[in-house]
Amino acid sequence: MSRGGKITVMVAAVAGIVSTPLVWLLDSPDTGQLVGASVQAATGIAALVWALLQRPPAPAPVPGPVDVAVGTGKSKGTGGGTAHTGVRRPGGAGTGSAKAERTGDAIADGPGSSAGTGIDYT
C-alpha cells in the first residue's frame, strides 16, 4: 500500500473510532446504540491496525545494461599487458546480460601478459 493510501486509511479509521461512538455515548445510549458504537469502534481499530501493518510495495527491479561483443578482431598483450576480445566486467559488476559471439583471437606474449576471449568477470 502506498504511503498516501496508508495515511488515508489511518485518518478514516481514527475518525470512525472517535466520531459516532463518541456522540452516541455522550447522549445516554440505549443498548442498540452501545452495541453499534462498540462495533464501529472495533472496526475502526481493526482498520487502523491493518494500515499500520502494511508494507510499502517493493520497487521494480531496474534492468541493467546489455553488453554484446560480436565478431571482434585480434588482440595481443605484450610485456605485461592485457588483451581481451569480448566483454569485461571487473569484479562481476553490472546487473544486465552479457553476450560474446565469434570473438577474435587474444594473444599474450611475454611475462605478466594475459589474454582472454568471451566474457571476463575477473
Coordinates of C-alpha atoms in Angstrom, one line a residue:
M1 CA 0.0 0.0 0.0
S2 CA 1.3 3.4 -0.9
R3 CA 2.1 5.9 1.8
G4 CA -0.8 8.2 0.8
G5 CA -3.2 5.3 0.9
K6 CA -2.0 4.2 4.3
I7 CA -2.4 7.7 5.7
T8 CA -5.9 7.9 4.2
V9 CA -7.0 4.6 5.8
M10 CA -5.5 5.6 9.2
V11 CA -7.3 9.0 9.2
A12 CA -10.6 7.3 8.3
A13 CA -10.1 4.7 11.0
V14 CA -9.4 7.3 13.6
A15 CA -12.4 9.3 12.5
G16 CA -14.6 6.1 12.7
I17 CA -13.2 5.2 16.1
V18 CA -14.0 8.6 17.6
S19 CA -16.9 10.2 15.7
T20 CA -20.2 8.4 16.0
P21 CA -19.5 6.3 19.1
L22 CA -18.5 9.5 21.0
V23 CA -21.7 11.2 20.0
W24 CA -23.8 8.2 21.0
L25 CA -22.1 7.6 24.3
L26 CA -22.5 11.2 25.4
D27 CA -26.3 11.1 25.0
S28 CA -27.2 8.3 27.4
P29 CA -27.2 5.4 24.8
D30 CA -29.6 2.6 24.8
T31 CA -28.4 -1.0 24.3
G32 CA -28.6 -0.8 20.4
Q33 CA -26.5 2.4 20.3
L34 CA -24.0 1.0 22.8
V35 CA -23.6 -2.2 20.6
G36 CA -23.4 -0.1 17.4
A37 CA -20.8 2.2 19.0
S38 CA -18.7 -0.8 20.1
V39 CA -18.8 -2.5 16.7
Q40 CA -17.9 0.8 14.9
A41 CA -15.0 1.4 17.3
A42 CA -13.8 -2.2 16.9
T43 CA -14.0 -1.9 13.1
G44 CA -12.0 1.4 13.1
I45 CA -9.4 -0.1 15.4
A46 CA -9.0 -3.2 13.1
A47 CA -8.6 -0.9 10.1
L48 CA -6.0 1.2 11.9
V49 CA -4.0 -1.9 12.9
W50 CA -4.3 -3.3 9.4
A51 CA -3.0 0.0 7.9
L52 CA -0.1 0.1 10.3
L53 CA 1.0 -3.4 9.4
Q54 CA 1.1 -2.8 5.6
R55 CA 4.5 -2.7 4.0
P56 CA 5.3 -0.5 1.0
P57 CA 5.5 -2.3 -2.3
A58 CA 8.9 -3.5 -3.4
P59 CA 10.4 -1.3 -6.1
A60 CA 10.5 -2.9 -9.6
P61 CA 14.0 -4.2 -10.5
V62 CA 15.8 -1.9 -12.8
P63 CA 17.2 -3.8 -15.8
G64 CA 20.9 -3.5 -16.3
P65 CA 22.8 -2.8 -19.5
V66 CA 23.1 -5.4 -22.2
D67 CA 26.7 -5.9 -23.2
V68 CA 27.4 -7.6 -26.5
A69 CA 30.6 -8.4 -28.3
V70 CA 30.3 -10.0 -31.8
G71 CA 32.9 -10.6 -34.4
T72 CA 35.7 -8.8 -32.7
G73 CA 39.2 -8.7 -34.2
K74 CA 42.6 -9.9 -32.9
S75 CA 44.1 -8.6 -29.7
K76 CA 47.6 -9.0 -28.4
G77 CA 49.0 -8.3 -24.9
T78 CA 52.8 -8.0 -24.6
G79 CA 55.3 -7.0 -21.9
G80 CA 52.9 -7.4 -19.0
G81 CA 49.9 -6.1 -20.9
T82 CA 46.4 -7.5 -21.1
A83 CA 44.5 -8.5 -24.3
H84 CA 40.8 -9.3 -24.3
T85 CA 38.3 -9.7 -27.1
G86 CA 34.8 -9.8 -25.7
V87 CA 33.1 -8.3 -22.7
R88 CA 34.9 -7.3 -19.5
R89 CA 33.1 -6.8 -16.2
P90 CA 35.6 -6.4 -13.5
G91 CA 34.5 -8.0 -10.2
G92 CA 31.3 -9.2 -11.9
A93 CA 30.0 -5.6 -12.0
G94 CA 26.7 -4.9 -13.7
T95 CA 23.2 -6.5 -13.5
G96 CA 22.3 -6.9 -17.1
S97 CA 23.2 -9.6 -19.6
A98 CA 26.4 -10.1 -21.4
K99 CA 26.9 -12.0 -24.7
A100 CA 30.0 -12.7 -26.7
E101 CA 30.0 -14.4 -30.1
R102 CA 32.7 -15.1 -32.7
T103 CA 35.3 -13.1 -30.7
G104 CA 38.7 -12.7 -32.2
D105 CA 42.0 -14.3 -31.1
A106 CA 43.5 -12.9 -27.9
I107 CA 47.3 -13.5 -27.7
A108 CA 49.5 -12.9 -24.6
D109 CA 53.2 -12.6 -25.2
G110 CA 55.8 -12.1 -22.5
P111 CA 56.0 -12.3 -18.7
G112 CA 53.0 -10.9 -16.9
S113 CA 50.9 -10.7 -20.0
S114 CA 47.3 -12.1 -20.1
A115 CA 44.7 -12.7 -22.8
G116 CA 41.1 -13.7 -22.9
T117 CA 38.1 -14.1 -25.2
G118 CA 34.4 -14.1 -24.3
I119 CA 33.1 -12.7 -21.0
D120 CA 35.6 -11.8 -18.3
Y121 CA 34.2 -11.3 -14.7
T122 CA 37.6 -11.0 -13.0

